[in-house]
Tab-separated table of C-alpha atoms and ligand atoms in Angstrom:
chain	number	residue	atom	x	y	z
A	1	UNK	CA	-74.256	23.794	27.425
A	2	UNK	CA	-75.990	27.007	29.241
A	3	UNK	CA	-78.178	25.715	31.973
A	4	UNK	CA	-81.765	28.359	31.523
A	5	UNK	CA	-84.172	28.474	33.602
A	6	UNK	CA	-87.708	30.427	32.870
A	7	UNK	CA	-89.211	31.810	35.385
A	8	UNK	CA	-92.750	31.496	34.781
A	9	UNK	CA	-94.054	29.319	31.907
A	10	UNK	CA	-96.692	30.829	30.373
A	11	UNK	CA	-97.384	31.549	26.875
A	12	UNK	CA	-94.096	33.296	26.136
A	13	UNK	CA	-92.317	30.778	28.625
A	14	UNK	CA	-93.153	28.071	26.944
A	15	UNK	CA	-92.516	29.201	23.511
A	16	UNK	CA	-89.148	29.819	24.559
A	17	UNK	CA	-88.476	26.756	26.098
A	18	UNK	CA	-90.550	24.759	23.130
A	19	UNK	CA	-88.087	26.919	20.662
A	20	UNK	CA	-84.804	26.033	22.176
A	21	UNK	CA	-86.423	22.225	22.736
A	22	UNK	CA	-86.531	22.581	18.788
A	23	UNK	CA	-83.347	24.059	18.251
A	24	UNK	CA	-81.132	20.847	19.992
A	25	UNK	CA	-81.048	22.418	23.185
A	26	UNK	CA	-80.865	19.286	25.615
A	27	UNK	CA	-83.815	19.358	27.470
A	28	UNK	CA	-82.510	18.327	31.123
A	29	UNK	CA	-80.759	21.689	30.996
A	30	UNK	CA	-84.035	23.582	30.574
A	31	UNK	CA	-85.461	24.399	33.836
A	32	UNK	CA	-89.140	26.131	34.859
A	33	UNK	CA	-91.066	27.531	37.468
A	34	UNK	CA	-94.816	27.579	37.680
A	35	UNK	CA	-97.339	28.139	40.009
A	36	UNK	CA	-99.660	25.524	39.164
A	37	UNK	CA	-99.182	21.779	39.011
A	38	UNK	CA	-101.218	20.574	36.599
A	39	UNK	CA	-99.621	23.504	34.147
A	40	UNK	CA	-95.942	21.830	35.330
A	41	UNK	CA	-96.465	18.394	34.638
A	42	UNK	CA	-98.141	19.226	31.463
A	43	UNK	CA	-94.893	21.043	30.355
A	44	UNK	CA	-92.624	17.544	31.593
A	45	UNK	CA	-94.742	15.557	29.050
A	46	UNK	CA	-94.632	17.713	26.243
A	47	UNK	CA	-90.924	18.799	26.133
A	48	UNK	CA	-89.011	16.962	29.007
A	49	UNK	CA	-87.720	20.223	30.481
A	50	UNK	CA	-87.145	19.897	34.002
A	51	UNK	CA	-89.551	21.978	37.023
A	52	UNK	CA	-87.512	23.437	39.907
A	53	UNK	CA	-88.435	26.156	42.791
A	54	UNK	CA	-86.968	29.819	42.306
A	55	UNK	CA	-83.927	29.349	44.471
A	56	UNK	CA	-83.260	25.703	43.094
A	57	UNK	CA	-83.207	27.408	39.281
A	58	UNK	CA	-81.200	30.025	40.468
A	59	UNK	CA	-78.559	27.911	41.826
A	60	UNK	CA	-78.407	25.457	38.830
A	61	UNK	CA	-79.006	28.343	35.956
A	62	UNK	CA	-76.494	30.184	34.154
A	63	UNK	CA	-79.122	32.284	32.724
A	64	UNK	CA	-82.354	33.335	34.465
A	65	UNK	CA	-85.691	34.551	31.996
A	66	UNK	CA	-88.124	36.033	33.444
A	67	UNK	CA	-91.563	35.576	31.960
A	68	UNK	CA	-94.277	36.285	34.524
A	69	UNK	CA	-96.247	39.351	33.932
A	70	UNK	CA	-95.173	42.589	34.934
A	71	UNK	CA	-97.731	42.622	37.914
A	72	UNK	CA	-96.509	39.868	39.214
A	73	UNK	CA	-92.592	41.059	39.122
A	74	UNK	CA	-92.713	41.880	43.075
A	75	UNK	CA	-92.932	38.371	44.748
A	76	UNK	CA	-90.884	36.924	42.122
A	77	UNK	CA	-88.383	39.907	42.868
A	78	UNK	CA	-88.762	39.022	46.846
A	79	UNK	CA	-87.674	35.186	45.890
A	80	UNK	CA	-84.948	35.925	43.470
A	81	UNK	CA	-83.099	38.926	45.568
A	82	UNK	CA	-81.441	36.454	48.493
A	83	UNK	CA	-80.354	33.946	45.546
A	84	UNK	CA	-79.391	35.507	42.408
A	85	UNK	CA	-76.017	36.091	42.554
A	86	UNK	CA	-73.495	38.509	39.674
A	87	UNK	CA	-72.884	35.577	37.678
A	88	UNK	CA	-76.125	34.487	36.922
A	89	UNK	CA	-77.452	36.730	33.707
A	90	UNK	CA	-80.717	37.845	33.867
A	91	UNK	CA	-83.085	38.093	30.953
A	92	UNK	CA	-86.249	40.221	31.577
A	93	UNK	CA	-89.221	39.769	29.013
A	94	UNK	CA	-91.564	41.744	31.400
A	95	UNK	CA	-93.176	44.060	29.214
A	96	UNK	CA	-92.311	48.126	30.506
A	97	UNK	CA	-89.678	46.963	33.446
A	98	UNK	CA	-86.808	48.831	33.141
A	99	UNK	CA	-83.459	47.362	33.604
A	100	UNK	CA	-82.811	49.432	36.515
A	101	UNK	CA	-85.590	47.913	38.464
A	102	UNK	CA	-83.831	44.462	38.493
A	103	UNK	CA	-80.572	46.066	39.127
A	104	UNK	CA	-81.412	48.109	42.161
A	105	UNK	CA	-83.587	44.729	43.481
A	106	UNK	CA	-80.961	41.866	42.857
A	107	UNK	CA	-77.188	41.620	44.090
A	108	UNK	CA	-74.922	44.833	43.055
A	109	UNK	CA	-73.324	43.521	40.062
A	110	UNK	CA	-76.540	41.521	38.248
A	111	UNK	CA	-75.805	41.937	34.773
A	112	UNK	CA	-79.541	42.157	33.180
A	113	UNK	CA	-80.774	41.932	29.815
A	114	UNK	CA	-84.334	43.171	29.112
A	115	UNK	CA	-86.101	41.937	26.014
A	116	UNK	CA	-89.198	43.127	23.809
A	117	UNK	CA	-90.682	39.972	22.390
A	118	UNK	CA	-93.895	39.200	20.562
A	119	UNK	CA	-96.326	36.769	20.548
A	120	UNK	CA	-95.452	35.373	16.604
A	121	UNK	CA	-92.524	33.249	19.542
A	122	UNK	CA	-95.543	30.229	19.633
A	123	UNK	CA	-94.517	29.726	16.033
A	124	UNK	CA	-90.772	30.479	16.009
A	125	UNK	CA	-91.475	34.097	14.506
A	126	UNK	CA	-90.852	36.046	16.846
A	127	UNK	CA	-89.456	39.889	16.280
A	128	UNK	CA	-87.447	40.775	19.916
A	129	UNK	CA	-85.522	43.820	20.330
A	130	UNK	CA	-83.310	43.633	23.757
A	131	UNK	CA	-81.104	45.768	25.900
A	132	UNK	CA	-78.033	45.816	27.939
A	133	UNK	CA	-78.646	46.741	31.562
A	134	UNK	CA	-75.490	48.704	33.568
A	135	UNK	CA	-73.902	45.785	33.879
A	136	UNK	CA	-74.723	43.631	31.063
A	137	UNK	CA	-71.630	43.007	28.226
A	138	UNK	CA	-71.460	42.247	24.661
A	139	UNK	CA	-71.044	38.769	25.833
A	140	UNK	CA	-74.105	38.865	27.324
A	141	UNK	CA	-76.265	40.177	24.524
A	142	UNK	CA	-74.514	37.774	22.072
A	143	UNK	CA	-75.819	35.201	24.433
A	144	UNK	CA	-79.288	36.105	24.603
A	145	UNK	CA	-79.403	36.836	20.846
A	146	UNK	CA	-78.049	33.289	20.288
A	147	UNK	CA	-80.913	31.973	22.734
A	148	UNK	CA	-83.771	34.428	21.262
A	149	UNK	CA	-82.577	33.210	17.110
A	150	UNK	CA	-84.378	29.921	18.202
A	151	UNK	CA	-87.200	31.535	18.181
A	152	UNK	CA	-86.994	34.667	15.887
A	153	UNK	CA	-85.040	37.328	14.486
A	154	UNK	CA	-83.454	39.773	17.389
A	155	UNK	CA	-82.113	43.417	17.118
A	156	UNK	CA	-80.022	45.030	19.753
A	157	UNK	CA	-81.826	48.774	20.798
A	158	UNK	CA	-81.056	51.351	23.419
A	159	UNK	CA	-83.276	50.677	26.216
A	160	UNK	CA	-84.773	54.331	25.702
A	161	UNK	CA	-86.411	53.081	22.159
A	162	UNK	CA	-88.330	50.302	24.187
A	163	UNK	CA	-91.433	51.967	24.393
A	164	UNK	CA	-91.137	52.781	20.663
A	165	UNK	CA	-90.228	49.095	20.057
A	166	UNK	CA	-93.203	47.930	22.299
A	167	UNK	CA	-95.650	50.015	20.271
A	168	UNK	CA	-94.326	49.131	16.900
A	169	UNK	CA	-93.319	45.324	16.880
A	170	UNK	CA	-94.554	44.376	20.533
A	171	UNK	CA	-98.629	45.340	19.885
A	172	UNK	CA	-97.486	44.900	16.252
A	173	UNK	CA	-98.818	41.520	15.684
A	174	UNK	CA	-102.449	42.954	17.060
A	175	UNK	CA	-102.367	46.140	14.171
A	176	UNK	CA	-102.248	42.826	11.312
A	177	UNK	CA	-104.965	40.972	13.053
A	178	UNK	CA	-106.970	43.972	13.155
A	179	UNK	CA	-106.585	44.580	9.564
A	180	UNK	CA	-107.373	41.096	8.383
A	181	UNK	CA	-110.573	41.162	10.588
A	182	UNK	CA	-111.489	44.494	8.909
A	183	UNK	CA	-110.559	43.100	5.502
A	184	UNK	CA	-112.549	39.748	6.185
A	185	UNK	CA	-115.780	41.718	6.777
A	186	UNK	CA	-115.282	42.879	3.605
A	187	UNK	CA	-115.333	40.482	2.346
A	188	UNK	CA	-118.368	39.324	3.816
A	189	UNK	CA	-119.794	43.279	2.763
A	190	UNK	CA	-119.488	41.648	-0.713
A	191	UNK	CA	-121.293	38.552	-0.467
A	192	UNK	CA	-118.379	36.350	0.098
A	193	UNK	CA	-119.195	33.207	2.414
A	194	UNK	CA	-116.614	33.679	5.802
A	195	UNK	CA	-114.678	31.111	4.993
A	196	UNK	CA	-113.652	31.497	1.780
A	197	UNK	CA	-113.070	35.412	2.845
A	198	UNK	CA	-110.767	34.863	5.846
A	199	UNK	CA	-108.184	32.167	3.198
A	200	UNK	CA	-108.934	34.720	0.711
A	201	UNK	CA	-107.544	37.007	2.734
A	202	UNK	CA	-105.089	35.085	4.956
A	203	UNK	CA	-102.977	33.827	2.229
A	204	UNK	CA	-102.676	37.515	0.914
A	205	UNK	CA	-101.544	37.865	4.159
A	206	UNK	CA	-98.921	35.488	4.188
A	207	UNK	CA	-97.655	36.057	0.843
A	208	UNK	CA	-97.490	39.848	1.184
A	209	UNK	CA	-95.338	39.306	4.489
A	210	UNK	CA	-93.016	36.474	2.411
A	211	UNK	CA	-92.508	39.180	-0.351
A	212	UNK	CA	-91.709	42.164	2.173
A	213	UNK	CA	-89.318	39.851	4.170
A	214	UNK	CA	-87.843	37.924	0.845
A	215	UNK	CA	-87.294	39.993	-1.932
A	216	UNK	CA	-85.617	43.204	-0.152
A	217	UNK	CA	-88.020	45.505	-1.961
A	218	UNK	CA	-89.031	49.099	-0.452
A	219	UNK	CA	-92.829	48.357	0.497
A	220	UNK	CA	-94.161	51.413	-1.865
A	221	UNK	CA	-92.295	49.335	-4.717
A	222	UNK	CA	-94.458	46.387	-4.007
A	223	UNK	CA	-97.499	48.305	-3.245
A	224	UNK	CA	-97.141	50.309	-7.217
A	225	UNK	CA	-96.339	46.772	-8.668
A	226	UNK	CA	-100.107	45.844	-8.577
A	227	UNK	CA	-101.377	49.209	-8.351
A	228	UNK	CA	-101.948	49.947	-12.449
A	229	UNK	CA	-103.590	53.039	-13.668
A	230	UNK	CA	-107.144	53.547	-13.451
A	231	UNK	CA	-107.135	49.871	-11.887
A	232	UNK	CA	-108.892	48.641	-9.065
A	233	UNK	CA	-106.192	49.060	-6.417
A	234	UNK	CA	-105.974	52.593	-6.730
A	235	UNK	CA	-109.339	53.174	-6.305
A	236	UNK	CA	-109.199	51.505	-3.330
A	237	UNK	CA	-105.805	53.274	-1.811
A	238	UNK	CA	-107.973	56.803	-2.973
A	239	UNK	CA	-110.459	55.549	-0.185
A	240	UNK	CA	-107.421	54.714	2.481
A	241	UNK	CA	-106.158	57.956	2.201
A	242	UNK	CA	-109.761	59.990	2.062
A	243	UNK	CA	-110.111	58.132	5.128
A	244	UNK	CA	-106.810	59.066	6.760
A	245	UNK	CA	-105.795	55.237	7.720
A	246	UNK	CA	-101.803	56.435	7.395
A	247	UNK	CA	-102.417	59.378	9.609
A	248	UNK	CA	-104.892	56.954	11.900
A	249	UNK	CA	-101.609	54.473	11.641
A	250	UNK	CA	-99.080	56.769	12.929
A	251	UNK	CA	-101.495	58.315	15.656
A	252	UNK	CA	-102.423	54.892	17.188
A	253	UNK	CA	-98.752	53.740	17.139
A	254	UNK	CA	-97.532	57.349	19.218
A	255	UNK	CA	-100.709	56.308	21.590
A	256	UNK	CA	-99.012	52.685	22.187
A	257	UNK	CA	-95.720	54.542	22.731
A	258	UNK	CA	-97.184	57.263	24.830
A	259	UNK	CA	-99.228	54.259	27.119
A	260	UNK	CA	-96.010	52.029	27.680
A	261	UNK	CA	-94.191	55.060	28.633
A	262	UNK	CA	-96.858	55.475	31.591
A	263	UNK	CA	-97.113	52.099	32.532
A	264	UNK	CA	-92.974	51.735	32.758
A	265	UNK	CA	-93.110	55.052	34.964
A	266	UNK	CA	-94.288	53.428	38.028
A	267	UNK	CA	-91.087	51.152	37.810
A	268	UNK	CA	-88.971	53.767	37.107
A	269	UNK	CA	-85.871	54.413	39.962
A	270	UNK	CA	-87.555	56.775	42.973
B	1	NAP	N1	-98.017	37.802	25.275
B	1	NAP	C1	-97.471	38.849	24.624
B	1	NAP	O1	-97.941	39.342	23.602
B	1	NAP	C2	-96.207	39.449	25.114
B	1	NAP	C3	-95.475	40.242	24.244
B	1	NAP	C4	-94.326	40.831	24.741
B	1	NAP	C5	-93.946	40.628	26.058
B	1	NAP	N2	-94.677	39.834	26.843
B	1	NAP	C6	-94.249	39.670	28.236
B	1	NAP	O2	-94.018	38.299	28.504
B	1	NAP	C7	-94.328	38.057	29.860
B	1	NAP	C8	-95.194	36.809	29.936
B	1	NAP	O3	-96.406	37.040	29.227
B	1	NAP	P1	-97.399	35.842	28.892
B	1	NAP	O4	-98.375	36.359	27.917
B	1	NAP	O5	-96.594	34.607	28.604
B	1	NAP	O6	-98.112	35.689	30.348
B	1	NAP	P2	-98.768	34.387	30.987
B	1	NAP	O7	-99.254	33.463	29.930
B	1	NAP	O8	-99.716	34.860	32.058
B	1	NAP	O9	-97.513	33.659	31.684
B	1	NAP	C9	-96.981	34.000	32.925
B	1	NAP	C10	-96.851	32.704	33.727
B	1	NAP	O10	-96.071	32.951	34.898
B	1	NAP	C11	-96.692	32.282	35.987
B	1	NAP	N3	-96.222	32.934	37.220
B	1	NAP	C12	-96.584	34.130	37.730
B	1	NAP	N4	-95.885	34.398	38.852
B	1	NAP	C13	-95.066	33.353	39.059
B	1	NAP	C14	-94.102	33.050	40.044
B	1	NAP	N5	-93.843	33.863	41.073
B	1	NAP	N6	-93.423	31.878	39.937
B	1	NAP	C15	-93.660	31.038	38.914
B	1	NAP	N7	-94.574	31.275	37.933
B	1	NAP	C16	-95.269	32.413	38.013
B	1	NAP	C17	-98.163	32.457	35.701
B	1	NAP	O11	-98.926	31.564	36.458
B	1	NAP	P3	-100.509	31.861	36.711
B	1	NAP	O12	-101.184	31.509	35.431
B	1	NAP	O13	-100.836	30.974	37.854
B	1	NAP	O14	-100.646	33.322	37.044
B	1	NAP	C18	-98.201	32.174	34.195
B	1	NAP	O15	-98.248	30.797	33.923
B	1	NAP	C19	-95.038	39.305	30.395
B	1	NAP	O16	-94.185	40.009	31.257
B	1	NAP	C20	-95.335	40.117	29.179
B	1	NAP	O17	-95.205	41.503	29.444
B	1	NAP	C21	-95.811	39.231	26.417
């Protein structure tokens, strides 16, 4: 069995390692660092994964995630550089770090694997799109894919489209939230009590995501089903579009793009 060790078991971290607890994955070869104690011995109770130092999970690991956030990649980077050696694969979830910044930092060789998750991972739906570094092989993708299924659907992407990927499925999960907020205030607008509003509108959530992801259908397809003339749906997708919410859709999505683009440039080989 691959020996993994994440590197900083925070939300994501633990998701992962929760995920591949769930998915048979023998729990005495799932290793973690932290930085704080209490946060490590909470994560021995509730999954029986095993906490190790940086150099002792790169010795024992055959794969190496890295889940810290990206502004605390530099000490981490320090640690790992004297231990990591080209036969240890290592999987970067670090939000805007390019591939090439591991390379250049670890042993010549590293192959490196950088991944776009989302935060739907706490509840095994995650969407992550990932990338081969220089030296990272089919093998190696097929391995993290394998690892990531445990916890969502994966895509393989061209490490140029991660910026687009961070935008559209990264902040993704934030655009929905937003949307049922909005929607649950109307609700309220209408003189329906909060709670009743937010399952109202919840469930339509839920059951307009099963549909889109079930029955194969185009989303305009599903969208016309209930949309009948002269009915109350179209009156309402008149307002949408008076209001320019697919234009407002597209802009805010470029902005995300444009913003990860900025924040990876700092990173970016000198
Ligand atoms: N959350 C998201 O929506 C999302 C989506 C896509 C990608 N990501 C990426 O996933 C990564 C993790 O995000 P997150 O939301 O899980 O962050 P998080 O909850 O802050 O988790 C990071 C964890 O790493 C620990 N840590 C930091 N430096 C460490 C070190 N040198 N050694 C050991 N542990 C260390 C932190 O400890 P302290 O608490 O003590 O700092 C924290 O527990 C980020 O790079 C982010 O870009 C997140």
């Amino acid at each position: 069995m691959t020996t993994i060790a994440v590197l900083g078991a925070g939300k994501i971290g633990e998701a992962l390692l929760s995920g591949l607890v769930q998915a048979g994955h023998d729990p005495e070869e799932l290793l973690f660092t932290e930085r704080s104690a209490e946060r490590a011995s909470e994560l021995v109770k509730r999954y029986g994964v095993v906490e190790a130092d940086v150099a002792g999970a790169a010795t024992r690991a055959d794969v190496l995630v890295v889940a810290v956030k990206p502004q605390d990649i530099e000490p981490l980077l320090d640690e790992l550089a004297p231990v990591v050696d080209r036969r240890t694969l290592v999987v970067s979830l670090c939000a805007g770090l390019p591939t090439s910044l591991f390379e250049r930092r670890l042993a010549e060789g590293t192959p490196v694997v950088r991944v776009m998750p989302n935060t739907p991972m706490v509840v095994g739906a995650a969407m992550s799109a990932i990338s081969a570094g220089r030296h990272a092989t089919d093998e190696h993708l097929a391995l993290v894919e394998r690892l990531l299924s445990s916890v969502g659907r994966v895509a393989r992407v061209p490490e140029a489209q991660q910026d687009a990927v961070t935008a559209l499925s990264g902040s993704g999960p934030a655009y929905f939230f937003y949307l049922v907020e909005a929607m649950i205030d109307a609700g309220i607008l209408l003189g329906i009590p909060r709670a009743l509003a937010t399952e109202l509108i919840i469930q339509s959530a839920v059951g307009a995501a099963t549909m889109l992801a079930e029955s194969g259908e185009h989303p305009v397809t599903l969208r016309e089903a209930v949309t009948s003339p002269a009915g109350t749906t179209i009156m309402a997708i008149r307002e949408l579009e008076r209001h320019g919410v697919r234009a407002a859709m597209l802009a805010a999505i470029e902005a995300a793009r444009d913003r990860s683009e900025e924040l990876g440039r700092a990173h970016q080989d000198d």
